[in-house]
Structure formats: structure tokens, C-alpha cells
């Protein structure tokens, strides 16, 4: 609002000085140079907050992973500087004090840092110290190893018992693609190379068997923690994702490369960083269910809201 006022300041001042607006001869409805200068300082000071609000109000990628880097950047931007004028210093100080009180618990910080490191845009974690980076990726490695151990335990359950457990749980559907990849990798780790066939030797074996008679060694299955560490190292060595790209699409494309981390990414990056998207859904429902459409069934309302939020119509 103040930014728009500064943009239209000449027209506003001309209107306020107009004789039709003035009630008396000495009634000048105008702003002083100090007021205009204060408004300019206010707009400049609050610009980072405006950009942060715009970013979090976007509906495309407002995941939980953006909270920690954004919060750290705002704290840096609103740290009062000695060269600030008194009004700017006071505004920065009040906002900084309010931001400093947020996300102070250990559980909140751990969750935010884990979500940020699983976002390929922020995986370098430049807003954390070296010790905090090591601690964060250590927690991710441990959590990934734990998920692999759980999968191995489930793979060892007898077939009949697994069917009974599956009837009481619906969680298997959410990890369909990643689960298949992990199961295949798990089978390769545990089973090792296939046993040699008992059929008669081929012609190639009869011809070159003496020259290339190398004993086949069976590789030992890697531990869950070793596999998790290898995935984390591969993930860190890969180039970071540009800030303009969608991390969810990146994980959809690369989930087979990092199956363990992909499971954690689905767990953390599905958490929205703001309630704006949910509030927009309610507004959309209010536009769909009107007095002229009061007989819509709940199923049709659900379908229309889904199409409105997910249907992409190409521009002509």
C-alpha cells in the first residue's frame, strides 16, 4: 500500500492541494518531505518481508524445506546496522526480535533442517555451521538406514504372515515405486549372484574355460548403514538444483537413484510450509458450490476441485 502511494505520489499531492479538497484557506492536506522520506525508508526496509511473503504464498513449491533458509535470511536482513536511521533501526529491531523467538525448539529445528537437506536446492545447507551440517546428515543417514532395516525385516516375514499384516495396514500403497526398487536392491544384496546352472557346459565354456577359469566370489551384503552412507555421499556429490526448479519433480525423476533418501523426501517434503494452499482450496469450493449449484453431490464437488487445482490447460 505504501509502495503504491509512493508510485502515485505526484497525483495524490496534486489532488490534496486542490481547492475542491481544501475546506479552508489554511487547510493544506499534504505530506511533508519527512513523511515521504519515512515512507521510502519503510518500503525499502520491509522489502525482504514482502518477498518472503510472496514466496510462501506461491502454490507451486511452498514445501517445509524452504522455512529454515528463509528464516535465516530474514534474520540476517533485519539485523539492525549502525548506519541505519532511527526509524529503520527500530523497524528492524522489532521484526528481528519477533523472528528470533520462532523455531527455537530442538525438534522443530531438526525437522526443518532435515527437510532442507532433502531438498536438492538447499542440500548444501549454507545457513548452518559445519557441525550442524554433519549432525543433520548423520540423522538423515541413521533414519535412512532404519527404514532399510525395517524393509529387510518385512522381507523376512513368512508369506502367510505378511498377507495377514497387509490386511491391517494400508501404508504399502504410498511407497509403491520406491519400495520395488529397494526390494530389488535388497534381493541383490542378500542373495548375491545367481548360482551357476547345472546344465551342461556351453561351447564357449568348453573352448575358453581353461583360460578364463576365474573363481566367482560372492559379495557380502552391505549393512543398512553402509548403504545409507553411500546414498548420502552420491546425493551430496550431485549438482544442486536451481532455485527455480521443482524439487518434487526432481525426486520423481531420481527416486530410483536414491531409493532410501527418496522415501525420506516423500515423508518430509509433502509437509506444506504454509496454509495458503489449503485456504485457497476453501475459496475454490466457495466459488464452485454456489446458490445455482446447491445440488452438487460431494463426489462431484471433490472432482471439480481436483480438476481446478491440477488440470493444466496450455496457453494458445
PDB file of N, CA, C and O in Angstrom, residues 6 13 41 56 77 117 121 124 146 152-153 158 177 183-184 190 197-198 205 213 228 242 260 269 288 300 303 306 310:
ATOM      1  N   UNK A   6       3.716   5.798  -2.965  1.00  0.00           N
ATOM      2  CA  UNK A   6       4.912   6.473  -3.483  1.00  0.00           C
ATOM      3  C   UNK A   6       4.901   6.515  -5.001  1.00  0.00           C
ATOM      4  O   UNK A   6       5.367   7.488  -5.613  1.00  0.00           O
ATOM      5  N   UNK A  13      -0.545  14.220  -4.273  1.00  0.00           N
ATOM      6  CA  UNK A  13      -0.251  15.557  -3.754  1.00  0.00           C
ATOM      7  C   UNK A  13      -1.021  16.633  -4.518  1.00  0.00           C
ATOM      8  O   UNK A  13      -1.525  17.600  -3.923  1.00  0.00           O
ATOM      9  N   UNK A  41      11.818   4.884   3.286  1.00  0.00           N
ATOM     10  CA  UNK A  41      12.626   4.010   4.138  1.00  0.00           C
ATOM     11  C   UNK A  41      11.820   2.782   4.571  1.00  0.00           C
ATOM     12  O   UNK A  41      12.374   1.676   4.664  1.00  0.00           O
ATOM     13  N   UNK A  56       6.223 -17.548  -0.074  1.00  0.00           N
ATOM     14  CA  UNK A  56       5.453 -18.545   0.676  1.00  0.00           C
ATOM     15  C   UNK A  56       4.004 -18.615   0.216  1.00  0.00           C
ATOM     16  O   UNK A  56       3.307 -19.582   0.517  1.00  0.00           O
ATOM     17  N   UNK A  77      18.716 -10.160   7.200  1.00  0.00           N
ATOM     18  CA  UNK A  77      18.278  -8.916   6.577  1.00  0.00           C
ATOM     19  C   UNK A  77      17.764  -7.906   7.591  1.00  0.00           C
ATOM     20  O   UNK A  77      17.876  -6.684   7.364  1.00  0.00           O
ATOM     21  N   UNK A 117      17.747 -30.360   3.903  1.00  0.00           N
ATOM     22  CA  UNK A 117      18.832 -31.142   3.299  1.00  0.00           C
ATOM     23  C   UNK A 117      18.294 -32.154   2.302  1.00  0.00           C
ATOM     24  O   UNK A 117      19.030 -32.587   1.408  1.00  0.00           O
ATOM     25  N   UNK A 121      17.657 -28.270  -3.781  1.00  0.00           N
ATOM     26  CA  UNK A 121      18.013 -26.864  -3.942  1.00  0.00           C
ATOM     27  C   UNK A 121      18.839 -26.353  -2.761  1.00  0.00           C
ATOM     28  O   UNK A 121      19.680 -25.466  -2.912  1.00  0.00           O
ATOM     29  N   UNK A 124      23.155 -28.089   0.261  1.00  0.00           N
ATOM     30  CA  UNK A 124      24.455 -27.625   0.756  1.00  0.00           C
ATOM     31  C   UNK A 124      24.357 -27.030   2.152  1.00  0.00           C
ATOM     32  O   UNK A 124      25.368 -26.919   2.853  1.00  0.00           O
ATOM     33  N   UNK A 146      17.577 -46.970   9.149  1.00  0.00           N
ATOM     34  CA  UNK A 146      16.480 -47.581   9.907  1.00  0.00           C
ATOM     35  C   UNK A 146      15.347 -48.025   8.989  1.00  0.00           C
ATOM     36  O   UNK A 146      14.759 -49.092   9.179  1.00  0.00           O
ATOM     37  N   UNK A 152      14.004 -54.846   5.397  1.00  0.00           N
ATOM     38  CA  UNK A 152      14.604 -56.179   5.448  1.00  0.00           C
ATOM     39  C   UNK A 152      13.855 -57.088   6.411  1.00  0.00           C
ATOM     40  O   UNK A 152      13.664 -58.271   6.142  1.00  0.00           O
ATOM     41  N   UNK A 153      13.416 -56.522   7.533  1.00  0.00           N
ATOM     42  CA  UNK A 153      12.640 -57.324   8.477  1.00  0.00           C
ATOM     43  C   UNK A 153      11.308 -57.742   7.871  1.00  0.00           C
ATOM     44  O   UNK A 153      10.850 -58.872   8.054  1.00  0.00           O
ATOM     45  N   UNK A 158       7.341 -64.517   6.947  1.00  0.00           N
ATOM     46  CA  UNK A 158       6.766 -65.565   6.091  1.00  0.00           C
ATOM     47  C   UNK A 158       5.617 -65.035   5.267  1.00  0.00           C
ATOM     48  O   UNK A 158       4.965 -64.049   5.609  1.00  0.00           O
ATOM     49  N   UNK A 177       6.601 -47.309  -5.896  1.00  0.00           N
ATOM     50  CA  UNK A 177       7.742 -47.364  -6.802  1.00  0.00           C
ATOM     51  C   UNK A 177       9.051 -47.519  -6.032  1.00  0.00           C
ATOM     52  O   UNK A 177       9.898 -48.339  -6.394  1.00  0.00           O
ATOM     53  N   UNK A 183      13.347 -53.167  -2.723  1.00  0.00           N
ATOM     54  CA  UNK A 183      13.247 -54.624  -2.607  1.00  0.00           C
ATOM     55  C   UNK A 183      14.156 -55.320  -3.598  1.00  0.00           C
ATOM     56  O   UNK A 183      14.789 -56.333  -3.274  1.00  0.00           O
ATOM     57  N   UNK A 184      14.223 -54.767  -4.819  1.00  0.00           N
ATOM     58  CA  UNK A 184      15.110 -55.383  -5.808  1.00  0.00           C
ATOM     59  C   UNK A 184      16.571 -55.250  -5.394  1.00  0.00           C
ATOM     60  O   UNK A 184      17.356 -56.198  -5.503  1.00  0.00           O
ATOM     61  N   UNK A 190      21.264 -59.453  -0.639  1.00  0.00           N
ATOM     62  CA  UNK A 190      21.171 -60.614   0.225  1.00  0.00           C
ATOM     63  C   UNK A 190      21.423 -61.917  -0.517  1.00  0.00           C
ATOM     64  O   UNK A 190      22.048 -62.837   0.007  1.00  0.00           O
ATOM     65  N   UNK A 197      24.323 -72.579 -13.243  1.00  0.00           N
ATOM     66  CA  UNK A 197      23.373 -73.547 -13.763  1.00  0.00           C
ATOM     67  C   UNK A 197      23.980 -74.944 -13.786  1.00  0.00           C
ATOM     68  O   UNK A 197      25.184 -75.123 -13.978  1.00  0.00           O
ATOM     69  N   UNK A 198      23.126 -75.948 -13.561  1.00  0.00           N
ATOM     70  CA  UNK A 198      23.581 -77.347 -13.537  1.00  0.00           C
ATOM     71  C   UNK A 198      23.512 -77.991 -14.908  1.00  0.00           C
ATOM     72  O   UNK A 198      23.804 -79.174 -15.047  1.00  0.00           O
ATOM     73  N   UNK A 205      32.308 -72.198 -22.917  1.00  0.00           N
ATOM     74  CA  UNK A 205      32.972 -72.692 -21.717  1.00  0.00           C
ATOM     75  C   UNK A 205      33.965 -73.792 -22.052  1.00  0.00           C
ATOM     76  O   UNK A 205      35.078 -73.845 -21.506  1.00  0.00           O
ATOM     77  N   UNK A 213      39.201 -69.368 -16.328  1.00  0.00           N
ATOM     78  CA  UNK A 213      38.612 -70.080 -15.200  1.00  0.00           C
ATOM     79  C   UNK A 213      38.867 -69.274 -13.934  1.00  0.00           C
ATOM     80  O   UNK A 213      39.810 -69.532 -13.189  1.00  0.00           O
ATOM     81  N   UNK A 228      23.095 -46.565   3.337  1.00  0.00           N
ATOM     82  CA  UNK A 228      22.587 -45.205   3.551  1.00  0.00           C
ATOM     83  C   UNK A 228      23.698 -44.179   3.384  1.00  0.00           C
ATOM     84  O   UNK A 228      23.495 -43.123   2.784  1.00  0.00           O
ATOM     85  N   UNK A 242      18.692 -25.793  -9.351  1.00  0.00           N
ATOM     86  CA  UNK A 242      18.445 -24.338  -9.352  1.00  0.00           C
ATOM     87  C   UNK A 242      17.209 -23.989  -8.519  1.00  0.00           C
ATOM     88  O   UNK A 242      16.281 -24.792  -8.385  1.00  0.00           O
ATOM     89  N   UNK A 260      16.483 -44.916  -0.790  1.00  0.00           N
ATOM     90  CA  UNK A 260      16.296 -44.703   0.650  1.00  0.00           C
ATOM     91  C   UNK A 260      16.007 -43.232   0.949  1.00  0.00           C
ATOM     92  O   UNK A 260      15.101 -42.909   1.729  1.00  0.00           O
ATOM     93  N   UNK A 269       9.026 -33.673   2.473  1.00  0.00           N
ATOM     94  CA  UNK A 269       8.678 -32.627   1.513  1.00  0.00           C
ATOM     95  C   UNK A 269       7.188 -32.560   1.220  1.00  0.00           C
ATOM     96  O   UNK A 269       6.738 -31.631   0.554  1.00  0.00           O
ATOM     97  N   UNK A 288     -17.299 -22.834  -6.369  1.00  0.00           N
ATOM     98  CA  UNK A 288     -17.968 -23.934  -7.066  1.00  0.00           C
ATOM     99  C   UNK A 288     -19.355 -24.192  -6.497  1.00  0.00           C
ATOM    100  O   UNK A 288     -20.338 -24.307  -7.224  1.00  0.00           O
ATOM    101  N   UNK A 300     -19.012 -34.931  -6.800  1.00  0.00           N
ATOM    102  CA  UNK A 300     -18.798 -34.015  -7.918  1.00  0.00           C
ATOM    103  C   UNK A 300     -18.029 -32.764  -7.468  1.00  0.00           C
ATOM    104  O   UNK A 300     -17.201 -32.237  -8.223  1.00  0.00           O
ATOM    105  N   UNK A 303     -14.418 -33.773  -7.309  1.00  0.00           N
ATOM    106  CA  UNK A 303     -13.842 -33.896  -8.653  1.00  0.00           C
ATOM    107  C   UNK A 303     -13.569 -32.527  -9.269  1.00  0.00           C
ATOM    108  O   UNK A 303     -12.526 -32.309  -9.905  1.00  0.00           O
ATOM    109  N   UNK A 306     -10.555 -30.950  -7.594  1.00  0.00           N
ATOM    110  CA  UNK A 306      -9.333 -31.616  -8.042  1.00  0.00           C
ATOM    111  C   UNK A 306      -8.936 -31.146  -9.439  1.00  0.00           C
ATOM    112  O   UNK A 306      -7.766 -30.856  -9.709  1.00  0.00           O
ATOM    113  N   UNK A 310      -5.467 -29.145 -10.477  1.00  0.00           N
ATOM    114  CA  UNK A 310      -4.461 -29.985 -11.118  1.00  0.00           C
ATOM    115  C   UNK A 310      -4.511 -29.993 -12.643  1.00  0.00           C
ATOM    116  O   UNK A 310      -3.533 -30.420 -13.280  1.00  0.00           O
TER     117      UNK A 310
END
